[in-house]
Coordinates of C-alpha atoms and ligand atoms in Angstrom, one line a residue:
M142 CA 141.5 142.4 104.6
N143 CA 140.0 140.6 101.6
K144 CA 141.7 137.2 102.1
K145 CA 140.1 134.1 100.7
I146 CA 140.4 131.0 102.8
T147 CA 140.1 127.7 101.0
I148 CA 139.7 124.4 102.8
L149 CA 139.6 120.8 101.5
G150 CA 137.6 118.5 103.8
I151 CA 137.7 114.7 103.9
E152 CA 135.1 112.4 105.4
S153 CA 135.4 108.5 105.7
S154 CA 134.1 107.7 109.2
C155 CA 131.4 105.2 108.1
D156 CA 129.9 104.3 104.7
E157 CA 130.4 107.6 102.8
T158 CA 133.6 108.5 101.0
A159 CA 133.4 112.3 100.7
V160 CA 135.6 115.2 99.7
S161 CA 134.6 118.8 99.6
I162 CA 136.2 122.2 98.9
I163 CA 134.8 125.3 100.6
Q164 CA 135.9 128.9 100.5
E165 CA 135.4 131.9 102.7
E166 CA 135.7 135.4 101.3
N167 CA 134.5 138.6 103.0
G168 CA 132.8 136.5 105.7
K169 CA 130.7 134.6 103.1
I170 CA 131.2 130.8 102.9
R171 CA 130.6 129.0 99.6
I172 CA 130.7 125.3 98.8
L173 CA 132.8 125.0 95.6
S174 CA 132.4 121.2 95.4
N175 CA 130.9 118.5 97.6
I176 CA 131.3 114.9 96.3
V177 CA 129.8 112.1 98.3
S178 CA 130.1 108.5 97.2
S179 CA 127.7 106.3 99.2
Q180 CA 128.1 102.6 99.7
F181 CA 124.4 101.7 100.0
D182 CA 124.6 99.0 97.4
I183 CA 127.6 97.3 99.1
H184 CA 126.0 97.0 102.5
K185 CA 122.3 96.6 101.8
E186 CA 122.3 92.8 101.5
F187 CA 123.8 92.7 105.1
G188 CA 121.3 95.1 106.6
G189 CA 124.0 97.3 108.1
V190 CA 127.5 98.6 107.4
V191 CA 130.3 95.9 107.2
P192 CA 133.5 97.7 108.3
E193 CA 135.9 95.8 106.2
L194 CA 133.9 96.2 103.0
A195 CA 133.4 99.9 103.8
A196 CA 137.2 100.3 104.3
R197 CA 137.9 98.6 101.1
A198 CA 135.5 100.9 99.2
H199 CA 137.1 104.0 100.8
V200 CA 140.6 102.8 99.7
E201 CA 139.4 102.2 96.1
K202 CA 137.5 105.6 95.8
I203 CA 139.2 108.2 97.9
D204 CA 141.8 109.5 95.4
L205 CA 139.2 109.6 92.6
I206 CA 136.7 111.4 94.8
A207 CA 139.4 113.9 95.8
E208 CA 140.4 114.5 92.1
K209 CA 136.8 115.0 91.1
S210 CA 136.2 117.4 94.0
I211 CA 139.3 119.5 93.1
S212 CA 138.5 119.6 89.4
E213 CA 134.8 120.5 90.0
S214 CA 135.7 123.3 92.4
G215 CA 137.8 125.0 89.8
I216 CA 140.6 125.8 92.2
N217 CA 144.3 125.0 91.9
L218 CA 146.1 122.8 94.4
D219 CA 148.1 125.8 95.6
D220 CA 144.9 127.7 96.5
I221 CA 144.3 125.2 99.4
D222 CA 145.1 126.7 102.8
A223 CA 144.5 123.6 104.9
I224 CA 143.3 120.0 104.9
A225 CA 140.6 119.0 107.4
T226 CA 139.8 115.4 108.0
T227 CA 137.4 113.4 110.2
A228 CA 139.4 111.7 112.9
G229 CA 136.5 110.3 114.9
P230 CA 134.1 109.1 116.0
G231 CA 133.4 106.2 113.6
L232 CA 134.8 102.9 112.4
V233 CA 138.5 102.7 113.0
V234 CA 139.4 101.0 109.7
C235 CA 137.4 103.6 107.8
L236 CA 138.6 106.6 109.7
T237 CA 142.2 105.5 109.2
I238 CA 141.9 105.7 105.4
G239 CA 140.6 109.3 105.3
L240 CA 143.0 110.4 108.0
N241 CA 146.1 109.0 106.3
F242 CA 145.0 110.4 102.9
G243 CA 144.4 113.8 104.5
K244 CA 147.8 113.8 106.3
T245 CA 149.6 112.8 103.1
L246 CA 147.9 115.6 101.2
A247 CA 148.7 118.2 103.9
A248 CA 152.3 117.1 104.0
S249 CA 152.7 117.2 100.2
L250 CA 151.0 120.6 99.8
N251 CA 152.9 121.9 102.9
V252 CA 149.7 123.2 104.5
P253 CA 148.3 122.7 108.0
F254 CA 146.5 119.5 108.9
I255 CA 143.3 119.8 111.0
A256 CA 141.7 116.8 112.7
V257 CA 137.9 117.1 112.9
N258 CA 135.3 115.6 115.1
H259 CA 132.6 114.3 112.7
L260 CA 129.9 115.3 115.2
E261 CA 131.2 118.9 115.3
G262 CA 130.7 118.8 111.5
H263 CA 127.0 118.0 112.0
A264 CA 126.8 120.6 114.8
L265 CA 128.0 123.5 112.6
S266 CA 126.3 122.4 109.3
P267 CA 123.4 124.9 109.4
K268 CA 126.0 127.7 109.0
F269 CA 126.0 127.1 105.3
N270 CA 122.5 128.4 104.9
A271 CA 121.9 130.6 108.0
S272 CA 123.6 132.9 110.3
L273 CA 124.6 130.7 113.2
N274 CA 126.2 132.1 116.4
F275 CA 127.3 130.5 119.6
P276 CA 125.8 129.6 122.0
Y277 CA 123.0 127.3 121.0
L278 CA 121.1 124.2 121.9
L279 CA 121.8 121.2 119.6
L280 CA 119.8 118.1 119.0
L281 CA 122.1 115.7 117.1
I282 CA 120.1 112.9 115.5
S283 CA 122.1 110.5 113.3
G284 CA 122.7 106.8 112.6
G285 CA 125.2 106.5 115.5
H286 CA 124.4 109.3 117.9
T287 CA 121.4 111.0 119.6
Q288 CA 122.2 113.8 122.0
Y289 CA 121.1 117.2 123.3
L290 CA 124.1 119.4 123.8
S291 CA 124.7 123.0 124.7
V292 CA 127.2 124.4 122.2
E293 CA 129.0 127.2 124.0
D294 CA 131.8 127.8 121.4
L295 CA 133.9 126.1 118.9
G296 CA 135.0 122.8 120.6
I297 CA 133.1 123.6 123.8
Y298 CA 130.1 121.3 124.4
K299 CA 128.1 120.2 127.3
R300 CA 125.9 117.1 126.9
L301 CA 122.5 117.7 128.4
G302 CA 120.9 114.4 127.4
T303 CA 121.7 111.3 125.4
T304 CA 120.1 108.0 124.2
I305 CA 120.7 105.3 126.7
D306 CA 120.4 102.6 124.0
D307 CA 119.8 102.9 120.3
A308 CA 120.5 106.0 118.2
L309 CA 117.4 107.5 116.5
G310 CA 118.7 106.7 113.0
E311 CA 119.3 103.1 114.2
A312 CA 115.8 102.9 115.5
F313 CA 114.4 104.0 112.1
D314 CA 116.7 101.5 110.3
K315 CA 115.7 98.6 112.6
T316 CA 112.0 99.4 112.2
A317 CA 112.5 99.5 108.4
K318 CA 114.3 96.2 108.4
I319 CA 111.4 94.5 110.4
I320 CA 109.0 95.6 107.7
N321 CA 111.3 94.6 104.9
I322 CA 112.6 98.0 103.8
E323 CA 116.2 97.9 102.6
F324 CA 119.0 99.5 104.7
P325 CA 119.2 102.4 105.5
G326 CA 115.5 102.5 105.8
G327 CA 115.0 105.8 107.6
P328 CA 114.0 107.9 104.5
K329 CA 111.6 105.2 103.3
I330 CA 109.8 105.0 106.7
E331 CA 109.0 108.6 106.3
K332 CA 107.6 108.0 102.8
F333 CA 105.6 105.0 103.9
A334 CA 104.3 106.9 106.9
R335 CA 102.5 109.4 104.7
K336 CA 100.2 106.7 103.4
G337 CA 99.4 105.1 106.7
N338 CA 97.1 105.5 109.7
E339 CA 99.3 106.8 112.6
N340 CA 96.8 105.7 115.2
R341 CA 96.7 102.1 114.2
F342 CA 99.5 100.8 116.4
N343 CA 100.1 102.0 119.9
L344 CA 103.9 102.0 120.4
P345 CA 105.7 102.6 123.7
K346 CA 107.5 105.8 124.6
P347 CA 110.3 104.7 126.9
I348 CA 111.4 107.1 129.7
F349 CA 108.9 109.7 128.3
K350 CA 108.1 111.5 131.6
R351 CA 111.4 110.8 133.4
G352 CA 115.1 110.9 132.8
G353 CA 115.3 114.6 131.9
C354 CA 116.1 114.9 128.2
N355 CA 117.7 111.5 128.0
L356 CA 116.1 109.2 125.4
S357 CA 115.5 105.5 124.8
F358 CA 114.4 103.7 121.7
A359 CA 115.2 100.0 122.2
G360 CA 111.7 99.3 123.6
L361 CA 110.1 100.4 120.4
K362 CA 112.0 97.8 118.4
T363 CA 110.9 95.1 120.9
A364 CA 107.3 96.2 120.6
I365 CA 107.4 96.2 116.8
L366 CA 108.9 92.7 116.9
R367 CA 105.9 91.6 119.0
I368 CA 103.3 92.9 116.5
R369 CA 105.3 91.7 113.5
S370 CA 102.8 88.9 112.9
D371 CA 100.0 91.5 112.4
I372 CA 101.9 93.0 109.4
K373 CA 100.6 91.1 106.5
N374 CA 100.0 93.5 103.6
E375 CA 101.2 96.8 102.2
Q376 CA 98.7 98.9 104.2
D377 CA 99.8 97.3 107.4
R378 CA 103.4 98.3 106.6
F379 CA 102.2 101.9 105.9
D380 CA 100.3 102.0 109.2
L381 CA 103.2 100.7 111.2
A382 CA 105.5 103.3 109.6
A383 CA 103.0 106.1 110.3
S384 CA 102.6 104.9 114.0
F385 CA 106.4 104.8 114.4
Q386 CA 106.8 108.2 112.8
K387 CA 104.2 109.7 115.1
T388 CA 105.6 108.1 118.2
I389 CA 109.1 109.5 117.4
E390 CA 107.7 112.9 116.8
E391 CA 105.9 112.8 120.2
I392 CA 109.1 111.6 122.0
L393 CA 111.2 114.3 120.4
C394 CA 108.7 117.1 121.2
E395 CA 108.5 116.0 124.8
K396 CA 112.2 115.6 125.2
T397 CA 113.0 118.9 123.4
K398 CA 110.7 120.8 125.7
K399 CA 112.7 119.3 128.6
A400 CA 115.9 120.2 126.9
F401 CA 114.8 123.8 126.4
E402 CA 114.1 124.0 130.1
I403 CA 117.5 122.5 131.1
Y404 CA 119.3 124.7 128.6
L405 CA 117.7 127.9 129.9
N406 CA 118.2 127.0 133.5
E407 CA 121.9 126.4 133.0
K408 CA 122.7 130.0 132.1
N409 CA 121.1 133.3 131.3
R410 CA 120.7 133.1 127.5
L411 CA 120.3 136.3 125.6
K412 CA 119.4 134.6 122.3
K413 CA 117.5 131.3 122.2
T414 CA 118.7 129.2 119.2
F415 CA 117.9 125.5 118.6
V416 CA 119.8 123.6 116.0
V417 CA 118.7 120.1 114.8
A418 CA 121.4 118.2 112.7
G419 CA 122.4 114.8 111.6
G420 CA 120.9 112.4 109.0
V421 CA 117.5 112.1 110.7
A422 CA 117.2 115.9 110.7
A423 CA 116.2 115.4 107.0
N424 CA 112.9 114.0 108.2
K425 CA 110.2 116.5 107.2
G426 CA 107.7 115.4 109.8
I427 CA 110.3 115.8 112.6
R428 CA 111.3 119.2 111.2
N429 CA 107.8 120.5 111.1
K430 CA 107.0 119.4 114.7
L431 CA 110.3 120.8 116.1
I432 CA 109.8 124.1 114.2
K433 CA 106.4 124.5 115.7
L434 CA 107.6 123.6 119.2
S435 CA 110.4 126.1 118.8
Q436 CA 108.0 128.9 117.8
E437 CA 105.8 128.2 120.8
N438 CA 108.9 128.5 123.0
N439 CA 110.5 131.5 121.3
F440 CA 113.5 129.6 120.0
E441 CA 114.9 130.2 116.6
C442 CA 115.0 126.8 115.0
L443 CA 117.8 126.0 112.4
F444 CA 118.4 123.0 110.3
P445 CA 121.1 122.2 107.7
S446 CA 119.7 122.1 104.1
A447 CA 118.3 118.6 103.4
D448 CA 121.4 117.6 101.3
L449 CA 123.8 118.5 104.2
C450 CA 122.0 116.5 106.9
S451 CA 123.6 113.2 106.0
D452 CA 127.3 112.6 106.1
N453 CA 129.3 114.9 103.8
A454 CA 132.7 116.5 103.7
A455 CA 131.5 120.1 103.4
M456 CA 130.7 120.1 107.1
I457 CA 134.1 118.7 107.9
A458 CA 135.7 121.5 105.8
L459 CA 133.6 124.0 107.7
V460 CA 134.9 122.9 111.1
G461 CA 138.4 123.0 109.4
L462 CA 137.7 126.6 108.4
E463 CA 136.7 127.7 111.9
K464 CA 139.7 126.0 113.4
F465 CA 142.0 127.4 110.7
K466 CA 140.9 130.9 111.7
K467 CA 141.9 130.2 115.3
K468 CA 145.1 128.5 114.2
L469 CA 144.0 125.2 115.8
F470 CA 146.2 122.9 113.7
N471 CA 147.2 119.3 114.5
Q472 CA 150.4 117.3 114.2
L473 CA 150.7 114.6 111.6
N474 CA 150.9 112.0 114.3
F475 CA 147.3 112.7 115.4
K476 CA 145.6 109.4 115.9
V477 CA 142.1 108.3 114.9
N478 CA 139.7 108.4 117.8
P479 CA 136.8 106.0 117.1
R480 CA 135.0 107.1 120.3
W481 CA 135.7 110.8 120.2
Q482 CA 132.9 112.6 122.1
L483 CA 131.9 116.3 121.9
D484 CA 131.6 116.4 125.6
E485 CA 134.5 114.3 126.9
T486 CA 133.5 114.8 130.5
A487 CA 130.0 113.3 130.0
K488 CA 129.3 110.0 131.8
F489 CA 128.8 106.8 129.8
L490 CA 125.0 106.2 129.9
K491 CA 124.2 103.0 128.2
G492 CA 123.0 99.5 129.0
A493 CA 120.9 97.7 131.5
G494 CA 120.7 99.2 135.0
V495 CA 121.7 102.7 133.9
K496 CA 120.6 105.3 136.5
L497 CA 119.0 108.5 135.1
Ligands
KG4_1078 O1 124.3 111.5 109.9 P1 124.1 110.3 109.1 O2 124.2 110.4 107.6 O3 125.2 109.3 109.4 C1 125.7 109.1 110.7 O4 126.6 109.9 111.1 O5 125.2 108.2 111.4 O6 122.7 109.6 109.5 C2 122.3 108.4 108.9 C3 121.0 108.0 109.5 C4 120.5 106.7 109.0 O7 120.1 105.9 110.1 C5 119.3 107.0 108.1 O8 118.3 106.0 108.1 C6 118.8 108.3 108.8 O9 119.9 109.0 109.2 N1 117.9 109.1 108.0 C7 116.6 109.3 108.2 C8 116.1 110.1 107.1 N2 117.2 110.4 106.3 C9 118.3 109.7 106.8 N3 115.8 108.9 109.2 C10 114.5 109.3 109.2 N4 114.0 110.1 108.2 C11 114.7 110.5 107.2 N5 114.2 111.3 106.2
ZN1079 ZN1 127.1 111.6 110.6

């Protein structure tokens, strides 16, 4: 049957207000519009996201962004088959705005409402540019999360490893802050790194040879704070960025090797697919290293396109589309879930004294 499915997705879990419209026809998914309004300028002077300011910006922008997204897509309101909205994890005041907007839109258009886990959006995001089939191994590297998961099916995840302290994006942003790069500094660290000597500073690699594919980055920040007084000129900053980038690449390669092993030991896998997603997956150095490692281990390595690595609503609409096809709809009393995990059975593994 040649039926078009059109989904409107909404994302407001942190500092991006985003609305996107996607359409599937004959098995082919197209992004008709994908509007993201980032709040960098609002938060940069604070060095991180201020929830109340973020929420206010979402309230001010969301209807305009939705209007723009609909008009850019060229569809009519009555073409929309369902509304998909991020319900967690994220900042509760921010999530609430998108969720209420999405529920209202669904009710007024009389179409199903679908609550989406933001992390599942990242997990499926390579599907826009590649053929992606379950199961696969996922490395999710974003500003708030760093995890290895086996993705068995839509909504079925098993966490294999996690950071026990900072998320990788957070580690990039904190390092950037120490060398006076504006928030969010991740992308700039990568640029600085290209001009530096990666062997200049010897940074620690916490739990490198233990703890399975769990990760830890807090010790890096402490080490960088200690050598801060050596950072005097532009070249020192480039060298630190390069040393940090190299250390992260080495940690990710070592931990990914371990994750491959754990993933393959879990079950007999006919096809070996490795997906890397989330904001930090835009980092070219990390991409290249993980592609090479995957080739050496006979894994197919997939990334979202660079513009779909960071937060966007197209990936939320995509989860909406997959859930729509399975008729996985939600009631309008669905509540935001700021700590919504992909694997809800996984143990909390954070803080001092954690046993790996
Ligand atoms: O997925 P995302 O947009 O938001 C969350 O869900 O957290 O990820 C944002 C994070 C920020 O920490 C940002 O600095 C980092 O991704 N990031 C990068 C790069 N681009 C974005 N980190 C390193 N290299 C990059 N090129
Ligand atoms: Zn995200």
